[in-house]
mmCIF file of C-alpha atoms in Angstrom:
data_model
loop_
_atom_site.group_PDB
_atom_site.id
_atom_site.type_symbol
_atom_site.label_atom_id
_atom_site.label_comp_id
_atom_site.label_asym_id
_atom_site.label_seq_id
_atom_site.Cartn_x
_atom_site.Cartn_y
_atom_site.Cartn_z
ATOM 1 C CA UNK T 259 -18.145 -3.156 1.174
ATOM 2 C CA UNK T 260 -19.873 0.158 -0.871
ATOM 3 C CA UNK T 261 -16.823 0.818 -2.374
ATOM 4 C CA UNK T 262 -19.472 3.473 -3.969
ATOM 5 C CA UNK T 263 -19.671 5.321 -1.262
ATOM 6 C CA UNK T 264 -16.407 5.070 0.191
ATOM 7 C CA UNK T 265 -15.162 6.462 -3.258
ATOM 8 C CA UNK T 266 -17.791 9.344 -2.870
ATOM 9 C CA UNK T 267 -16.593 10.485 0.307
ATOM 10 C CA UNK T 268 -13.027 9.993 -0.513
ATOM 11 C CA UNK T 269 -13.381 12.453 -3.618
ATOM 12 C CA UNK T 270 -15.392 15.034 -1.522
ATOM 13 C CA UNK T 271 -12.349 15.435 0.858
ATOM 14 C CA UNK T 272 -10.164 15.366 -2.160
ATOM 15 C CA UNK T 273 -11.814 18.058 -3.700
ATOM 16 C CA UNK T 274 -11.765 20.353 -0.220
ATOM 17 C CA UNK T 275 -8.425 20.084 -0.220
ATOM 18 C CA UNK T 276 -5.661 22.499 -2.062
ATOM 19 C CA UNK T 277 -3.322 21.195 -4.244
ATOM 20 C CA UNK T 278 -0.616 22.599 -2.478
ATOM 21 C CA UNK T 279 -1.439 20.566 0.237
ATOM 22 C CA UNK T 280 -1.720 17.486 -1.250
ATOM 23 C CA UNK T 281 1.405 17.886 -2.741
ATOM 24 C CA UNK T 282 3.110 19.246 0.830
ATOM 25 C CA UNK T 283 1.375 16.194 2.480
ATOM 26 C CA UNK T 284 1.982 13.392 -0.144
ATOM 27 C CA UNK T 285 5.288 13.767 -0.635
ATOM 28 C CA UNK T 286 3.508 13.353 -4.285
ATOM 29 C CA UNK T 287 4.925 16.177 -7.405
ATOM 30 C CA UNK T 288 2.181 18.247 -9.396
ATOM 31 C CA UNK T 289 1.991 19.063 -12.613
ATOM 32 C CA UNK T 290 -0.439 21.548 -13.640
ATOM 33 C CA UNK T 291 -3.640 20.653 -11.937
ATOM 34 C CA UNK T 292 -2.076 16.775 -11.886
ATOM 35 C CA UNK T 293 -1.086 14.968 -9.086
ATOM 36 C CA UNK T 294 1.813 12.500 -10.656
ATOM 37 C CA UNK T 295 1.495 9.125 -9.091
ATOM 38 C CA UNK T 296 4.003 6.120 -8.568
ATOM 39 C CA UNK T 297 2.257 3.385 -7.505
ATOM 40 C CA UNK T 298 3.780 -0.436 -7.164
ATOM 41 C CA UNK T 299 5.633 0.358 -10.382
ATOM 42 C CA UNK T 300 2.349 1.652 -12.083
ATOM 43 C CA UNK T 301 2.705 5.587 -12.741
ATOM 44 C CA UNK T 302 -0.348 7.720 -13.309
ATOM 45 C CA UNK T 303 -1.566 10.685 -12.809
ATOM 46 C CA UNK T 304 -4.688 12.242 -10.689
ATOM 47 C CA UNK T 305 -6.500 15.410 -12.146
ATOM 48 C CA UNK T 306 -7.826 17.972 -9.979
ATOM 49 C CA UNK T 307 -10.417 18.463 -8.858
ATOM 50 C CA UNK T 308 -12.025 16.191 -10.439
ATOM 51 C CA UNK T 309 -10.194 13.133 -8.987
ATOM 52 C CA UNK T 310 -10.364 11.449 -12.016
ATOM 53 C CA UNK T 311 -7.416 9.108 -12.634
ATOM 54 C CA UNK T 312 -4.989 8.735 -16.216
ATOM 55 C CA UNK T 313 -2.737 5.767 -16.780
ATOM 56 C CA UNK T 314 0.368 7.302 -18.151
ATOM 57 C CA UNK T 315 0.514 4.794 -20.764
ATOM 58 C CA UNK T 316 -1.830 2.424 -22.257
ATOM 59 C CA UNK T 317 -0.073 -0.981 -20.867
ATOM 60 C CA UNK T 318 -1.237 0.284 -17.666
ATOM 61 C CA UNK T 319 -4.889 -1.470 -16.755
ATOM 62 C CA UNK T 320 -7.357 0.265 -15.402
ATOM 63 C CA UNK T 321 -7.330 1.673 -11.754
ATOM 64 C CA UNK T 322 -9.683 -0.262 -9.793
ATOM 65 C CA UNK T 323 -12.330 1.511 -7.259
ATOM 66 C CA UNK T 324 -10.567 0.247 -4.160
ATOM 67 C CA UNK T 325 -7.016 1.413 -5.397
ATOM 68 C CA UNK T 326 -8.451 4.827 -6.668
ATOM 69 C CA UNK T 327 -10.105 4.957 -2.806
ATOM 70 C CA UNK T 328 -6.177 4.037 -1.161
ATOM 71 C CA UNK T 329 -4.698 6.478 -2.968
ATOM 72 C CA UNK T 330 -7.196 9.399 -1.940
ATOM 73 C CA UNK T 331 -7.142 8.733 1.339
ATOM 74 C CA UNK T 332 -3.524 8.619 1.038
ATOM 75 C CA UNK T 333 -3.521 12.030 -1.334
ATOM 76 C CA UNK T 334 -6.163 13.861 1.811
ATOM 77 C CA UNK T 335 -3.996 12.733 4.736
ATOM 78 C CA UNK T 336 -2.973 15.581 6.862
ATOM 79 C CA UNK T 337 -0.164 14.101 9.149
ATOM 80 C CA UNK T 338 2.722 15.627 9.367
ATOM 81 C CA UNK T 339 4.150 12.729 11.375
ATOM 82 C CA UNK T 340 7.618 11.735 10.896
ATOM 83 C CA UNK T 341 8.523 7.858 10.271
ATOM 84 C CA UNK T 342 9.776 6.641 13.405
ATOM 85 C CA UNK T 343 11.818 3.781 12.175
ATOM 86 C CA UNK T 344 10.055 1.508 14.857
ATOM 87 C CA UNK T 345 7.972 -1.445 13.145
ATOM 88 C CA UNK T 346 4.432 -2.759 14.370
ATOM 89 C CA UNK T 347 2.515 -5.723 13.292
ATOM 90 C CA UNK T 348 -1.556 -5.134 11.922
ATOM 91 C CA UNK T 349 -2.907 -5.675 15.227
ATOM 92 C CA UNK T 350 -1.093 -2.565 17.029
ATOM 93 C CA UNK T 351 -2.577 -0.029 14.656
ATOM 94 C CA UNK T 352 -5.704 1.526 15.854
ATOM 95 C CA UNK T 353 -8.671 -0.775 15.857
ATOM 96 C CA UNK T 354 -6.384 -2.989 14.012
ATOM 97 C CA UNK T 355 -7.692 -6.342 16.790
ATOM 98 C CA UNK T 356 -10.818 -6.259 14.640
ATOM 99 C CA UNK T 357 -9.839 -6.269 11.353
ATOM 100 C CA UNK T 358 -6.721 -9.191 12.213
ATOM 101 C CA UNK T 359 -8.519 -12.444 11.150
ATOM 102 C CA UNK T 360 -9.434 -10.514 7.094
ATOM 103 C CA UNK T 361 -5.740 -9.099 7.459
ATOM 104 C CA UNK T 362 -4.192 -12.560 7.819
ATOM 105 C CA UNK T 363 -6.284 -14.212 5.233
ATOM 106 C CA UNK T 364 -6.210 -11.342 2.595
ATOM 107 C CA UNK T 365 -2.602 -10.321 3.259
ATOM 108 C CA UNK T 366 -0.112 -12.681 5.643
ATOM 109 C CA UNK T 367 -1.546 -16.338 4.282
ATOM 110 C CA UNK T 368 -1.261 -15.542 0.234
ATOM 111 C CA UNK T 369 2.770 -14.102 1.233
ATOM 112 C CA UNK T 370 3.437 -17.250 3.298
ATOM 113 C CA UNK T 371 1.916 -19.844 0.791
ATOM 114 C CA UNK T 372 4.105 -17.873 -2.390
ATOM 115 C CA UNK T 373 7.187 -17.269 -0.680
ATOM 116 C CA UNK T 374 7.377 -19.513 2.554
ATOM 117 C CA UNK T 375 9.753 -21.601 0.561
ATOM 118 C CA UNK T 376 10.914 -19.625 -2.232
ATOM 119 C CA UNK T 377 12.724 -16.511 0.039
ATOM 120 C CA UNK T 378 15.088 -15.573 -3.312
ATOM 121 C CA UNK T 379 11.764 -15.231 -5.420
ATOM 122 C CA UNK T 380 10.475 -12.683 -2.602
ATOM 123 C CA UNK T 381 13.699 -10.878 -2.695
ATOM 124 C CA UNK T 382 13.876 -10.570 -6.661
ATOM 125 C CA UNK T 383 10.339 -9.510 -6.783
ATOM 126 C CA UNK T 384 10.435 -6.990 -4.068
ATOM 127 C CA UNK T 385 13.571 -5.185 -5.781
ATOM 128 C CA UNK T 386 11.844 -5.064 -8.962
ATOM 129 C CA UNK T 387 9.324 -3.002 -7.303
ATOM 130 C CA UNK T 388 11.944 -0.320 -5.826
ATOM 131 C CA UNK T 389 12.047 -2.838 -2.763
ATOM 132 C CA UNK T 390 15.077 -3.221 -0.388
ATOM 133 C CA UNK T 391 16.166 -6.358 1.463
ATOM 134 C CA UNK T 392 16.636 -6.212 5.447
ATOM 135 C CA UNK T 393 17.806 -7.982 8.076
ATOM 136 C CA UNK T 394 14.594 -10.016 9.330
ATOM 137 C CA UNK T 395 13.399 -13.617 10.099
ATOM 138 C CA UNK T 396 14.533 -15.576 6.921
ATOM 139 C CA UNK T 397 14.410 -13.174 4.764
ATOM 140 C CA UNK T 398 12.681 -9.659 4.360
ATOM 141 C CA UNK T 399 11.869 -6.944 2.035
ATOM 142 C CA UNK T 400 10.845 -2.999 2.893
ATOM 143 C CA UNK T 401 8.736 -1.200 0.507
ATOM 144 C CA UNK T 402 7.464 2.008 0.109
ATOM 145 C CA UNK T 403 4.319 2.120 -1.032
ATOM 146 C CA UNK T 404 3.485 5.681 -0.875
ATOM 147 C CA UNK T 405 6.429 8.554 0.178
ATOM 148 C CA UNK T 406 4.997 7.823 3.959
ATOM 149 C CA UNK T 407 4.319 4.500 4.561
ATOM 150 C CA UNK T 408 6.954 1.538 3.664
ATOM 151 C CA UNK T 409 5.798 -2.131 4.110
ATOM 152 C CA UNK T 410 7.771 -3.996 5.958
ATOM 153 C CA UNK T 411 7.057 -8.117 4.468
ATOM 154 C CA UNK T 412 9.448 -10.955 6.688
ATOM 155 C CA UNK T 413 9.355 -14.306 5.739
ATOM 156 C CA UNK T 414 10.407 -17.523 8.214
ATOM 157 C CA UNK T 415 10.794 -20.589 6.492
ATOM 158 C CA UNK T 416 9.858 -24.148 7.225
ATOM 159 C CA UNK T 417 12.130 -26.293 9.160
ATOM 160 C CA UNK T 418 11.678 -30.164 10.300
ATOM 161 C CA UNK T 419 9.403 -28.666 13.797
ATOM 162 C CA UNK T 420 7.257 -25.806 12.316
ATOM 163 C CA UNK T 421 5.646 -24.274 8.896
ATOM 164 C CA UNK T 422 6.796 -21.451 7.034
ATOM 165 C CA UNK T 423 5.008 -17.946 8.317
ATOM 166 C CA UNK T 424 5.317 -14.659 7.612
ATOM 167 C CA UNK T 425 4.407 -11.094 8.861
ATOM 168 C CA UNK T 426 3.728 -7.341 7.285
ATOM 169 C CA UNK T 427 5.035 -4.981 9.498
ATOM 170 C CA UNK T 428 4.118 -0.990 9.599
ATOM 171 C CA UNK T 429 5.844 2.222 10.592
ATOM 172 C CA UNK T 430 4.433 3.149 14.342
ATOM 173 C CA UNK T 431 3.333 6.430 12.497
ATOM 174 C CA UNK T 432 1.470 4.224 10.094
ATOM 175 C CA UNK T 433 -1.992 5.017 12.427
ATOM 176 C CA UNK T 434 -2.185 8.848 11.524
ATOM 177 C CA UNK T 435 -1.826 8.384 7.795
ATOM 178 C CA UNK T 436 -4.230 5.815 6.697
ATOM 179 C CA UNK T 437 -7.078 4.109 8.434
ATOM 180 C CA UNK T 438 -6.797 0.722 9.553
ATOM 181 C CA UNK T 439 -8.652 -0.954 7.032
ATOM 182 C CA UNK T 440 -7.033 0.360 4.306
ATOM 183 C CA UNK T 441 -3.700 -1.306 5.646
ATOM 184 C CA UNK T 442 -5.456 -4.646 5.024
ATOM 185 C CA UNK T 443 -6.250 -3.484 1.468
ATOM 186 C CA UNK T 444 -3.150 -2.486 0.668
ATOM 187 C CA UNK T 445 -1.169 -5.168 1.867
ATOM 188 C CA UNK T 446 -2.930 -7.453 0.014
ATOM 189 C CA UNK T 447 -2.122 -5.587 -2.825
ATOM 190 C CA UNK T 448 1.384 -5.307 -2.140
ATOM 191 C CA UNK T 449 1.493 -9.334 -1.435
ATOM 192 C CA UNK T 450 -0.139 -10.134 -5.100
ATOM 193 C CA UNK T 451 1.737 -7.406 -7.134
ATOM 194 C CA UNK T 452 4.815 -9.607 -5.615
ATOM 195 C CA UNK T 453 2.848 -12.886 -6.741
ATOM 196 C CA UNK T 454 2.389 -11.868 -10.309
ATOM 197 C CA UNK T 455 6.281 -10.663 -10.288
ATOM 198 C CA UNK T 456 7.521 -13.956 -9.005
ATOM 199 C CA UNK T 457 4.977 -16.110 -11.210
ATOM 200 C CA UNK T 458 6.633 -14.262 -14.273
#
């Protein structure tokens, strides 16, 4: 992908915007002409107009393209939609058929192979990371990634007839904040920030 050009485009609408209405929008505070983020227990902030990106302290590494990319399209979102409380899987988002087959690989296989056996590790992570546990499959974990869209991660575990698997679940107003493929992108993120919680 030209994350390039994605990021381009991304900062143009950023910039068009007020920040007033990112901040109505986001659900994100501002401070001065700074956009304060929380992001998977990283915390940073987001100048503007410029749309360049600060790490609030120096443990934090640097913000890669395709994060900085999520979190503008997140920031330039204009839904006012509600959560709805009711969860879909990948494939009932808009479009989200196409994109199923990079989802599963990127996203749903990495959280099965680290947790499919180890649900406690998936719960201890997930609460590190401002997670809270639910009542699905064998175990499961909500998180909320940005103010408007938790991630819903379920875990079934391997008995004597069939494998561990796993799903990542959405909001049904997930559709009208982000597009598609950046659920795939962010999932996967989601599902290693886990990974490197659990491997600690």
């Amino acid at each position: 992908m030209n994350y390039s050009a994605a990021h381009d485009v991304a900062l143009e609408k950023f910039r068009k915007a007020t920040l007033e209405e990112i901040s109505e929008y986001s659900g994100y505070p501002i401070d001065g002409n700074r956009i304060k983020i929380e992001f998977l227990d990283r915390r940073f902030e987001v100048d503007y107009p410029s749309g360049q990106f600060y790490a609030e302290t120096t443990l934090n590494e640097e913000i890669s393209v395709p994060t900085q990319i999520l979190i503008l399209h997140y920031l330039v979102n204009r839904s006012p939609a509600m959560q709805t409380g009711q969860l879909i899987s990948y494939k009932e988002l808009p479009g989200g058929n196409i994109y199923i087959q990079p989802f599963t690989n990127r996203a749903i296989n990495p959280l099965v192979k680290t947790f499919g056996s180890q649900r406690s590790k998936l719960i201890q992570a997930a609460v590190a990371l401002g997670g809270e546990v639910v009542s699905l499959g064998d175990a499961a974990v909500v998180l909320s990634v940005f103010p408007k869209v938790p991630i819903t991660l379920v875990i079934w575990e391997a008995d004597d007839e069939f494998p561990a698997t796993g799903n990542i679940l959405f909001d049904s107003s997930a559709g009208t904040v982000l597009p598609t493929e950046d659920y795939a992108v962010l999932a996967s993120q989601v599902v290693f920030a886990l990974r490197k919680l659990a491997s600690q």
